[in-house]
Amino acid sequence: MPELPDVEIFKRYVDATALHQTIKEVSVKSRQILRGVSPQTLAQKLQGHQLASTWRHGKCLFLQLEEHGGSLVLHFGMTGFLKYCKDGKAMPPYTRLLLGFSNGAYLAFACQRMLGKVAFADDDQAYIEERGLGPDALALEWEPFKERLAAKRRSIKAALMDQGLLAGIGNIYSDEILFQVRVHPHTEVSKLSEAVLHQIYKTMRAVLEQAIQCQVDPTRMPQSWLLPHRDPKGQCPSCGEALLRDKVNQRSAYLCPNCQKKNA
DNA sequence: GGTAATGTTAGACT
DNA sequence: TAGTCTAACATTAC
């Protein structure tokens, strides 16, 4: 689930559960998810400290320690999520990292497919730069958005999903944005008029914000959206046509062949 | 048993 | 050189 709106919900979840408690225990269950930090170093950085605040950049969640002590950085891959448990027994399956607090509760980072990543950043901004991430999709203004995408020869779907251009959009939400703007995902960015690009920008903001409001729960999203119908048997909520599953960038893109014509 | 799944990335290619 | 594309990564469910 973890695209920008999902990670924003994880951020709010941490804010509501795990702040301002002293970390007693740091247990790395799967070493493989660590990026650029050893289990020993991670434990040493975290133990005895508290999570003071959180913020999100694209799909990355930063859990900041008090007194500028650096941040625990979480990336959720395709299957990652967080769970705050009152005791260690309620731990979800595939827990890869477990933080134990002085009040006896735990924060578990789970990811079934091991594509999630855990890192430690002494400086959040430097970390973002090192990883080559573009500006956060919700923080990005129209003018820089236009400049970043300008004249790209790749498809609009690939461009929206490129974390180096702008950070936070993945397969699901790029489909949703392009469906709402009625643009075919294969369309080359350079072929889009400025007016259409502007529509894409505005729709991107609206979709991301509303998805957060809906708690990323498809059943709460408007029925006019693609997302609640996004499966191989789904029908277009606008015209009733059977949805098409196409390949863009090695990923399956869902679209309505009637509403999203090429060269439209 | 083959295929696909909400992500990233190193290396190949143009 | 820069931009773009592909395969690989690990695991489970249908």
PDB file of C-alpha atoms in Angstrom, chain A residues 17 20 23-24 71 97 104 120 128 179 256 258-259 263:
ATOM      1  CA  THR A  17       0.891   6.095  19.430  1.00  0.00           C
ATOM      2  CA  HIS A  20       7.731  10.542  23.732  1.00  0.00           C
ATOM      3  CA  ILE A  23      13.231   3.254  23.580  1.00  0.00           C
ATOM      4  CA  LYS A  24      14.525   0.351  25.640  1.00  0.00           C
ATOM      5  CA  SER A  71      16.237  10.057  12.514  1.00  0.00           C
ATOM      6  CA  LEU A  97      12.267  -4.429  13.196  1.00  0.00           C
ATOM      7  CA  GLY A 104       6.044  -2.094  27.725  1.00  0.00           C
ATOM      8  CA  PHE A 120      19.462   5.968  10.106  1.00  0.00           C
ATOM      9  CA  ILE A 128      17.125  12.820   0.810  1.00  0.00           C
ATOM     10  CA  PHE A 179      -7.785   8.185 -15.241  1.00  0.00           C
ATOM     11  CA  CYS A 256     -10.424   2.750 -19.351  1.00  0.00           C
ATOM     12  CA  ASN A 258     -12.864   4.369 -23.851  1.00  0.00           C
ATOM     13  CA  CYS A 259     -12.177   7.373 -21.621  1.00  0.00           C
ATOM     14  CA  ASN A 263      -3.388  11.120 -28.479  1.00  0.00           C
TER      15      ASN A 263
END
